PDB file of C-alpha atoms in Angstrom:
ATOM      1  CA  UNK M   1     165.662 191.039 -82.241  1.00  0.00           C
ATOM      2  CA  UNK M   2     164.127 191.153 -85.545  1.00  0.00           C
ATOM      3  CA  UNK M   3     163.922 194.770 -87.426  1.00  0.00           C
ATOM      4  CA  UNK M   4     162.154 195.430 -90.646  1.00  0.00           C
ATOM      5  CA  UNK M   5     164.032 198.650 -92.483  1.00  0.00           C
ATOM      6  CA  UNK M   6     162.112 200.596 -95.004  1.00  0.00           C
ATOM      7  CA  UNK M   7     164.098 202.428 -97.822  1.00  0.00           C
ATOM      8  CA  UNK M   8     163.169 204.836-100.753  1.00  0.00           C
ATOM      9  CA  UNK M   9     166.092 205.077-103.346  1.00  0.00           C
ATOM     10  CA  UNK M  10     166.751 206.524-107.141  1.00  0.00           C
ATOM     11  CA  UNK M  11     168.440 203.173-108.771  1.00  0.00           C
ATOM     12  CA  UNK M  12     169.909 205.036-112.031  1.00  0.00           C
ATOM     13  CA  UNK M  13     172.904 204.189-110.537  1.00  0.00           C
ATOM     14  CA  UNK M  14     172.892 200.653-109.730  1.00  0.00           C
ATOM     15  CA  UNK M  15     172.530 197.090-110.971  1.00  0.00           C
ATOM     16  CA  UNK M  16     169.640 196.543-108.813  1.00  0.00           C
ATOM     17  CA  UNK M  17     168.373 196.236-105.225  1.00  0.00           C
ATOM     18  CA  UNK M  18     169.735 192.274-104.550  1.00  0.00           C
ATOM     19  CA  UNK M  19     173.699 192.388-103.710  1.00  0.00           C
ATOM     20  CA  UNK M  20     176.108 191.023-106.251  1.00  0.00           C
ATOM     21  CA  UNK M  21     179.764 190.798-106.715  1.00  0.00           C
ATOM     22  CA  UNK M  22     181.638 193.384-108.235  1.00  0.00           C
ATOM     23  CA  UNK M  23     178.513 195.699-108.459  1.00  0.00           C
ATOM     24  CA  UNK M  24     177.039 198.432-106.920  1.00  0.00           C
ATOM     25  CA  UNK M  25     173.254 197.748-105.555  1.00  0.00           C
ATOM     26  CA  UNK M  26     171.084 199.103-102.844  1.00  0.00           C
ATOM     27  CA  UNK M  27     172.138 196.221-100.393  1.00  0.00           C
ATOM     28  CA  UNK M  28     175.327 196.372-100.681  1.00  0.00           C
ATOM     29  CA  UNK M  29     175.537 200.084-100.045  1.00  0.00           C
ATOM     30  CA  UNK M  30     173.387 199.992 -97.053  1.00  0.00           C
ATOM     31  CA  UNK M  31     175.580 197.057 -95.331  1.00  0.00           C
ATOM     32  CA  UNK M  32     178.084 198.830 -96.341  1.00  0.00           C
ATOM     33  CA  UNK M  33     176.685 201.577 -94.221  1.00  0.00           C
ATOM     34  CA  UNK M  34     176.107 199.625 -91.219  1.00  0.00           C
ATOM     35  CA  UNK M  35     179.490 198.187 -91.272  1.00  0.00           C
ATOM     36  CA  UNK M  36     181.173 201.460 -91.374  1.00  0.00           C
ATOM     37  CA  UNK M  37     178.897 202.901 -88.303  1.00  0.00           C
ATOM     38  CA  UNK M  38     179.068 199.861 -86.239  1.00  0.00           C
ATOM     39  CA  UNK M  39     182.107 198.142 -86.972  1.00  0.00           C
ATOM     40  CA  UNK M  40     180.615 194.932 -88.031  1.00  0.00           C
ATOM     41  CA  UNK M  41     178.602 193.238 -90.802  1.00  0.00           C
ATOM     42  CA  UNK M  42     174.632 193.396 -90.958  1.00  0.00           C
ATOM     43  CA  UNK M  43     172.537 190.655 -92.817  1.00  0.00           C
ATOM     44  CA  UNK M  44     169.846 191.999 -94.893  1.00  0.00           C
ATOM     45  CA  UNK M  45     167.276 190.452 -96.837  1.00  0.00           C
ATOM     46  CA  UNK M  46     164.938 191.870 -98.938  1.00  0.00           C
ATOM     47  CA  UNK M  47     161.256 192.092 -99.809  1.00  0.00           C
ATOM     48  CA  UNK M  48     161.321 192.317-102.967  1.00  0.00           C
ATOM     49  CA  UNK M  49     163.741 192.680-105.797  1.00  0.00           C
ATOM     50  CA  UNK M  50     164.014 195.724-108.332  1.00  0.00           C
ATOM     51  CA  UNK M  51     165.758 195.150-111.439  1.00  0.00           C
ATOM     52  CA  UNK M  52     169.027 198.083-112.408  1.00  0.00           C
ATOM     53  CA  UNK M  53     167.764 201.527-112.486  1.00  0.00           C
ATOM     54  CA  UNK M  54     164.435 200.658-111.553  1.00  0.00           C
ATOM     55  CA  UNK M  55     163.539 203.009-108.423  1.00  0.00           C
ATOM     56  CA  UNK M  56     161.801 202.736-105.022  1.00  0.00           C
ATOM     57  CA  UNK M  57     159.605 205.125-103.148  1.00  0.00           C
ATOM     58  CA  UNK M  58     158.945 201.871-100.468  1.00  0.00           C
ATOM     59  CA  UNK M  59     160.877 199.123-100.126  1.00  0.00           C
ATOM     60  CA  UNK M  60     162.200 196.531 -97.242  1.00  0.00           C
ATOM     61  CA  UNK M  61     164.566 194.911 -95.913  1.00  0.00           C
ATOM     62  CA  UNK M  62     164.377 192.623 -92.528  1.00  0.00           C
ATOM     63  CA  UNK M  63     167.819 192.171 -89.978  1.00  0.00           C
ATOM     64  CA  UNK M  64     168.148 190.434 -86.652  1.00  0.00           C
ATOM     65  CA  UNK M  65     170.410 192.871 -84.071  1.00  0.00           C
ATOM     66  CA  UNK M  66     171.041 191.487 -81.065  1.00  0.00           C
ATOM     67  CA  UNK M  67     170.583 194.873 -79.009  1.00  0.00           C
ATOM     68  CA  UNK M  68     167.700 197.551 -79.134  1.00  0.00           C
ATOM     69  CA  UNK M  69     168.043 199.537 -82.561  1.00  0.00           C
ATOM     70  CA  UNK M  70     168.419 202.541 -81.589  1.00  0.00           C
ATOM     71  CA  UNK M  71     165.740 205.531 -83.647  1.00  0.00           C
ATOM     72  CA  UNK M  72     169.196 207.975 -83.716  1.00  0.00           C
ATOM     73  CA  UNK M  73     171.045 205.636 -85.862  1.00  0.00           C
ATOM     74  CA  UNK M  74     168.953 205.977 -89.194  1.00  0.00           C
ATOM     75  CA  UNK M  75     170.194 209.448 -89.119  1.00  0.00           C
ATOM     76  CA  UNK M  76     173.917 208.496 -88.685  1.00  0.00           C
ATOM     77  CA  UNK M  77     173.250 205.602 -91.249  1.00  0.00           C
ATOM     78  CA  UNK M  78     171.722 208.427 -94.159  1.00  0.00           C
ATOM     79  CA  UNK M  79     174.644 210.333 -93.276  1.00  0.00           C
ATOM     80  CA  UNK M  80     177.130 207.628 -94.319  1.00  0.00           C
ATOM     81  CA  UNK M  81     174.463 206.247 -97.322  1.00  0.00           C
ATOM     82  CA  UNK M  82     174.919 208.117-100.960  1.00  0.00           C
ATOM     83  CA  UNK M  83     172.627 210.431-101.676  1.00  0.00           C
ATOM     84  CA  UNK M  84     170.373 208.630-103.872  1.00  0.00           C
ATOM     85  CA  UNK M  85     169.072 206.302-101.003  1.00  0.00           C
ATOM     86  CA  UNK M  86     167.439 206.938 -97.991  1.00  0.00           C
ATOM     87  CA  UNK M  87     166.294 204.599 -94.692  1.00  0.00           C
ATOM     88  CA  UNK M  88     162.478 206.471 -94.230  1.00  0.00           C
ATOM     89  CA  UNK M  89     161.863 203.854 -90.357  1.00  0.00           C
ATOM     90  CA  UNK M  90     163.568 201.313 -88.619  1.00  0.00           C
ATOM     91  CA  UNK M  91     160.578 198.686 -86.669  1.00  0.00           C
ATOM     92  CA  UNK M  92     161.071 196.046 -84.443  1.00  0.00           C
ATOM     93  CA  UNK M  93     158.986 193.391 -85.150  1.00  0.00           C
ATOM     94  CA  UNK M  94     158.320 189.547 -84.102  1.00  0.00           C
ATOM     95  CA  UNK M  95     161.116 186.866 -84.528  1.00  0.00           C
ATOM     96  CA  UNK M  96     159.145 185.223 -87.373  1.00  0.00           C
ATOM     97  CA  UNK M  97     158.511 187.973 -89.374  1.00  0.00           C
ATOM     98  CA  UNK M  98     159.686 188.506 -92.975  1.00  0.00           C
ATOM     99  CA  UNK M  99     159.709 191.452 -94.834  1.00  0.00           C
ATOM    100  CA  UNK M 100     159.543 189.292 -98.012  1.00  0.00           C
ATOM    101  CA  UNK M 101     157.042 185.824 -97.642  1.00  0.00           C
ATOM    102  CA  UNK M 102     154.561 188.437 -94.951  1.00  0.00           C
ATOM    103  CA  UNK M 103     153.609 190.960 -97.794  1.00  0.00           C
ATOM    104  CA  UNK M 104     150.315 190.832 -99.203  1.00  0.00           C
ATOM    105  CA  UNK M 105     151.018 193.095-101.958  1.00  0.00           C
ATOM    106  CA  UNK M 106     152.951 195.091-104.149  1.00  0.00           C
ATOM    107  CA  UNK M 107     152.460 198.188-105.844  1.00  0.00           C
ATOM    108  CA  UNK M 108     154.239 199.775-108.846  1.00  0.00           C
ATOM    109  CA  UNK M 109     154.404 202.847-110.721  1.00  0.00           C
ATOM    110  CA  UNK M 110     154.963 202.893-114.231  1.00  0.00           C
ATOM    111  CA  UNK M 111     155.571 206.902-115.724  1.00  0.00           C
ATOM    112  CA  UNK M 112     155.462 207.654-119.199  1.00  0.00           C
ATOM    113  CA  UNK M 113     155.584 211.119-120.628  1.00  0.00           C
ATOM    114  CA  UNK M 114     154.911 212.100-124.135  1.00  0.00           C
ATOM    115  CA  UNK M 115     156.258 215.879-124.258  1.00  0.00           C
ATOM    116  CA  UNK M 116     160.020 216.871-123.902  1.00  0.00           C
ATOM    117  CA  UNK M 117     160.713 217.236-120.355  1.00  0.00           C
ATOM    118  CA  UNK M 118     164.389 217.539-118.933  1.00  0.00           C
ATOM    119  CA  UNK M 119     163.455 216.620-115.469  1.00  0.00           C
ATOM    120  CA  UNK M 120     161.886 213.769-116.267  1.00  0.00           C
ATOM    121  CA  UNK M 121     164.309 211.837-118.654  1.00  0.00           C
ATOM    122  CA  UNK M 122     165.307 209.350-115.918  1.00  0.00           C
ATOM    123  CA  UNK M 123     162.271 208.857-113.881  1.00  0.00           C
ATOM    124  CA  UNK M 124     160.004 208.205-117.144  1.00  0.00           C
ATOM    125  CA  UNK M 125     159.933 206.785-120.425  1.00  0.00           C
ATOM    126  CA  UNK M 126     159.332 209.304-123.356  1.00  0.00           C
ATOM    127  CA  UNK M 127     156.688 208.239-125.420  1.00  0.00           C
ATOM    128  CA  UNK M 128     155.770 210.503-128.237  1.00  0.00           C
ATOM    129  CA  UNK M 129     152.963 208.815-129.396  1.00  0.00           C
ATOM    130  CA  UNK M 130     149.329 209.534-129.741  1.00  0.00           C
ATOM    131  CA  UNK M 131     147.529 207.357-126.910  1.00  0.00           C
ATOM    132  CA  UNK M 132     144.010 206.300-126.462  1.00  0.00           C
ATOM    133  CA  UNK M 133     143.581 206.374-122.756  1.00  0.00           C
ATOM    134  CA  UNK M 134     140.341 204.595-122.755  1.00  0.00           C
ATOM    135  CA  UNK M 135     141.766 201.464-124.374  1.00  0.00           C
ATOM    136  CA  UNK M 136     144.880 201.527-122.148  1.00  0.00           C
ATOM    137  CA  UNK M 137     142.535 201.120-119.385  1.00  0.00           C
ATOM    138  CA  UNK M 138     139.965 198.179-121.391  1.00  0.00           C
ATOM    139  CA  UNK M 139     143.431 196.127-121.197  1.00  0.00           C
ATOM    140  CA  UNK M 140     144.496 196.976-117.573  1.00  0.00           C
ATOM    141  CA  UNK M 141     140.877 196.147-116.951  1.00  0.00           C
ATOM    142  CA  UNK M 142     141.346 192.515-118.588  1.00  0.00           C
ATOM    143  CA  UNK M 143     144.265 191.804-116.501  1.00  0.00           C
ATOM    144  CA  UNK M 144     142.135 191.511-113.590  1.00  0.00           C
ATOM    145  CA  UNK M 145     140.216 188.733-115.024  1.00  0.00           C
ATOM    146  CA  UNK M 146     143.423 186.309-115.761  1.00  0.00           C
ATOM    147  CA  UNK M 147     145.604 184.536-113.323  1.00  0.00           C
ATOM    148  CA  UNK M 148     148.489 182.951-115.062  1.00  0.00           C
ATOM    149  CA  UNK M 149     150.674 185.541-116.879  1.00  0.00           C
ATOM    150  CA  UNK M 150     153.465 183.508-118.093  1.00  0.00           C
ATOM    151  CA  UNK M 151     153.370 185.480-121.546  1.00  0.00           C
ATOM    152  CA  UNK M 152     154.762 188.595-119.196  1.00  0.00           C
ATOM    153  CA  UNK M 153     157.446 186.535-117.747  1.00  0.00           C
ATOM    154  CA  UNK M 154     161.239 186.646-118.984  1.00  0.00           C
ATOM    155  CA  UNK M 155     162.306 183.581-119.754  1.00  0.00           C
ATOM    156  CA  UNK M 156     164.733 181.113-117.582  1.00  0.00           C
ATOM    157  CA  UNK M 157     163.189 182.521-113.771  1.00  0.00           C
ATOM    158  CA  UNK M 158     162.930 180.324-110.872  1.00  0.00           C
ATOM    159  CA  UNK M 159     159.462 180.114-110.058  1.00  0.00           C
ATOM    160  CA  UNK M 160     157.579 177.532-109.361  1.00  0.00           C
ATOM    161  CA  UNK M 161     153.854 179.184-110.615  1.00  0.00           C
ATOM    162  CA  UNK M 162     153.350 181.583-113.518  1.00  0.00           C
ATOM    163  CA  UNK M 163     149.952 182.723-111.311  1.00  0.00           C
ATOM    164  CA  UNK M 164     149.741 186.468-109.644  1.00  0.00           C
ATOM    165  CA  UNK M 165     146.346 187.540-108.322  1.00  0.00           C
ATOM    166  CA  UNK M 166     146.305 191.163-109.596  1.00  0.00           C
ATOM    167  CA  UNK M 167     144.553 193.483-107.373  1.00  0.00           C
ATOM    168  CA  UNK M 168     144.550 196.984-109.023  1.00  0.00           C
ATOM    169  CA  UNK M 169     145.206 197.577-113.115  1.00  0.00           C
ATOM    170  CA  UNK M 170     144.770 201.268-114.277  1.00  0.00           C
ATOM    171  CA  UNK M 171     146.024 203.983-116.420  1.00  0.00           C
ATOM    172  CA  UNK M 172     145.858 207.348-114.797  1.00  0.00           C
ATOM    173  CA  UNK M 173     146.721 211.270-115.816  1.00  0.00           C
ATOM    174  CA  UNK M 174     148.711 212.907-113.576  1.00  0.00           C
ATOM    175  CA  UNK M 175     151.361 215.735-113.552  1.00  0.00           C
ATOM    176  CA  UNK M 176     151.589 215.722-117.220  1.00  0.00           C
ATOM    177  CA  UNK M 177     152.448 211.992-117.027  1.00  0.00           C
ATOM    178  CA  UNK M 178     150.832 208.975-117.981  1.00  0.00           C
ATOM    179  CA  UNK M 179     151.128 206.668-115.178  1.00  0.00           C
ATOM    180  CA  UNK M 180     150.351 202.558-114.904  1.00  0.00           C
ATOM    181  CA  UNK M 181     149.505 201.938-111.459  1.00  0.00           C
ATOM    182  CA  UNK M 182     149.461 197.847-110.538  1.00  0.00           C
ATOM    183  CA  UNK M 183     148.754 196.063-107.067  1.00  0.00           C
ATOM    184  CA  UNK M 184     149.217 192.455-106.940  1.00  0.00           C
ATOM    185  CA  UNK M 185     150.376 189.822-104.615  1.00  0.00           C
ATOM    186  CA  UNK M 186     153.595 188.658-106.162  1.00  0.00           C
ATOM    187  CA  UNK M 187     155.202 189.833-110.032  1.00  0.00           C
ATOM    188  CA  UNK M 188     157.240 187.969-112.433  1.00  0.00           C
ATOM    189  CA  UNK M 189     160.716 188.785-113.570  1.00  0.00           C
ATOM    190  CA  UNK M 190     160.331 191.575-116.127  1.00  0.00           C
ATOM    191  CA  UNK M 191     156.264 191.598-115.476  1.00  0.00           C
ATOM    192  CA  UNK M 192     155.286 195.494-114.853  1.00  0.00           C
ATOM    193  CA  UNK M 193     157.376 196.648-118.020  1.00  0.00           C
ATOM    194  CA  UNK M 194     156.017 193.850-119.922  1.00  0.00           C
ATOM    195  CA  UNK M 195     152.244 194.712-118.789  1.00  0.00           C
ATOM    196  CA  UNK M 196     152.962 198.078-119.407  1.00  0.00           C
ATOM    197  CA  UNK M 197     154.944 197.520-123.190  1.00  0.00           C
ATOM    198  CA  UNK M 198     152.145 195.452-124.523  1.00  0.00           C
ATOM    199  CA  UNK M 199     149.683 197.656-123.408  1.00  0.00           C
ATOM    200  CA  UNK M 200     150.876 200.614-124.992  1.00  0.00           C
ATOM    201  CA  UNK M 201     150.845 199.272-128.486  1.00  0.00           C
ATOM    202  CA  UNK M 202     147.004 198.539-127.778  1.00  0.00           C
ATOM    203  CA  UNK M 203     146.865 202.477-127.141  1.00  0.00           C
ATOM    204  CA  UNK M 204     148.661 203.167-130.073  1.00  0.00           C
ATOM    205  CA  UNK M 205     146.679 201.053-132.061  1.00  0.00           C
ATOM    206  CA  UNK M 206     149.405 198.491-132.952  1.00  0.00           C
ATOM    207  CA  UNK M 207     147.287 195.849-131.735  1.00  0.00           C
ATOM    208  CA  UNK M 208     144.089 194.977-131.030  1.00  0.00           C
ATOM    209  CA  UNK M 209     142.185 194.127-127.597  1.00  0.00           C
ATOM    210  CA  UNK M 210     141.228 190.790-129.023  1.00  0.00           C
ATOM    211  CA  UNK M 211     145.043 190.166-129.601  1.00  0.00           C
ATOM    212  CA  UNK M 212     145.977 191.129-126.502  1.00  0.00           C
ATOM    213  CA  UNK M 213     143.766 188.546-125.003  1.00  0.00           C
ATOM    214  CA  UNK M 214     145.382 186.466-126.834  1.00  0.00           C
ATOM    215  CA  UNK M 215     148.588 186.970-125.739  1.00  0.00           C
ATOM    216  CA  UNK M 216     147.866 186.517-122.429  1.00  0.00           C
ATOM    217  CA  UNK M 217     146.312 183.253-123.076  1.00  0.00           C
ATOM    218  CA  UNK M 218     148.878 181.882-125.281  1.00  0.00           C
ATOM    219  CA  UNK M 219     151.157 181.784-122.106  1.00  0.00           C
ATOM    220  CA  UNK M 220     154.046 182.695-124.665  1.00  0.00           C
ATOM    221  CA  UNK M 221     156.463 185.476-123.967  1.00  0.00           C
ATOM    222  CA  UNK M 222     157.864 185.593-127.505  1.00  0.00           C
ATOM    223  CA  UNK M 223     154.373 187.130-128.089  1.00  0.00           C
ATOM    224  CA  UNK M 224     155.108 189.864-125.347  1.00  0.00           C
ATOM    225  CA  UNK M 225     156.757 193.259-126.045  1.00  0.00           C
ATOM    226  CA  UNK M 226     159.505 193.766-123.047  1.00  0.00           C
ATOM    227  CA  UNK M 227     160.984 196.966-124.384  1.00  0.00           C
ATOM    228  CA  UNK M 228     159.974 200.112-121.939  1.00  0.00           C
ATOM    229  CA  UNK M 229     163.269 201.044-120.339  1.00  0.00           C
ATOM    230  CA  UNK M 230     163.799 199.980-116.299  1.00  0.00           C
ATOM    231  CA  UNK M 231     163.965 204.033-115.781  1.00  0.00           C
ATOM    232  CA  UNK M 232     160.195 204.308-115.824  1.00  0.00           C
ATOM    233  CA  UNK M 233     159.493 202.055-113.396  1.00  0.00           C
ATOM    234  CA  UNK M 234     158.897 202.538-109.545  1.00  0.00           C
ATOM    235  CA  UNK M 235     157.756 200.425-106.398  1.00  0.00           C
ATOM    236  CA  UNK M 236     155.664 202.407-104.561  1.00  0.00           C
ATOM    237  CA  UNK M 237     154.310 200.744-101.847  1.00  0.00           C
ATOM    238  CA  UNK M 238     154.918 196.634-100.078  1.00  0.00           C
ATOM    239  CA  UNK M 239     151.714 196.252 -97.887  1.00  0.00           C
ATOM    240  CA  UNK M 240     151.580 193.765 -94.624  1.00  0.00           C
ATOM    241  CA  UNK M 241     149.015 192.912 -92.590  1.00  0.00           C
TER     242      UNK M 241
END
């Protein structure tokens, strides 16, 4: 039987949600988990990558278990897991389903902060610089009228299309943070803190509107600022039909 798992973790600590060798990563601890309650190996894949110390309030990963997963197990699995991630629900779903290729969308957080805060110092970036909100939002707004955003794409990724359909672009205020929120129905490598990087030099007046069009239509990520730290950053929500 097929499950889908859903996980919130912090990712300070790790190189990033995907297993690799000789490095911690949210996969690897949470097989890890399932090997030491059940004495043998689970094989998890995942909806959607994060990059190290980029955090997750939603997240999934899909398993096949060939018995009825039991609800009392998530509890014994947290209880193994480090304290920095957490399985939220354990679904059954059909044999064909797949927590990664099914999902319609993505949503992610980015925080910024401009004031010294020690609470916040590795769940935001600190940005103390004047900001004009209303032309953050004029470029979050233009995003939604562009398709290919190969200028917000690191350089030497897999992918066979540069083109994301980008469902939700907006600056908000909230809880003394500045916060980019961004739905769409697939990202590049290194595309949120790209967006978001770019976008705050417009609000600092660095750069223009006009030039930030013109990034985005020069398809050229030498053009691109890619400097807001992974910390920031949060996936807040993978959405399925």
């Amino acid at each position: 039987m097929r499950y889908f798992l859903e996980v919130a973790y912090k990712g300070t600590r790790y190189k990033g949600f995907q297993i690799q060798k000789n490095a911690l990563t949210i996969q690897g601890e949470i097989e890890k988990a399932f090997e030491v309650l059940f004495k043998r190996a689970v094989e998890l894949t995942g909806s959607s990558r994060t990059d190290a110390g980029v955090h997750a309030r939603q997240n999934f990963f899909h398993f096949d278990w060939p018995e009825t997963f039991e609800q009392k197990w998530i509890y014994n699995l947290n209880a193994i897991l480090p304290g920095d991630i957490s399985i939220i629900s354990v679904a059954e779903k059909s044999d064909e389903a797949h927590c990664r290729f099914d999902a319609l969308s993505r949503t992610y957080h980015y925080h910024v902060y401009q004031y010294k805060n020690p609470f916040l110092t590795d769940q935001a970036y600190f940005y103390p610089y004047a900001l004009n909100i209303a032309l953050l939002n004029d470029a979050a707004a233009i995003l939604k009228k562009y398709t290919d955003f190969t200028s917000f794409s690191k350089k030497n990724t897999q992918v066979k299309t540069f083109n994301c359909t980008i469902l939700q672009s907006e600056w908000i205020v909230k809880d003394d943070q500045l916060i980019y929120v961004v739905s769409s129905n697939r990202f590049l490598r290194g595309m949120v803190r790209a967006l978001t990087a770019t976008m705050l030099k417009v609000g600092r007046g660095t750069i223009s509107i006009d030039t930030f069009r013109s990034i985005i239509e020069s398809k050229d990520c030498s053009n691109t600022w890619f400097d807001t730290p992974a910390h920031g950053l949060t996936l807040m929500q993978v959405s399925y039909s």
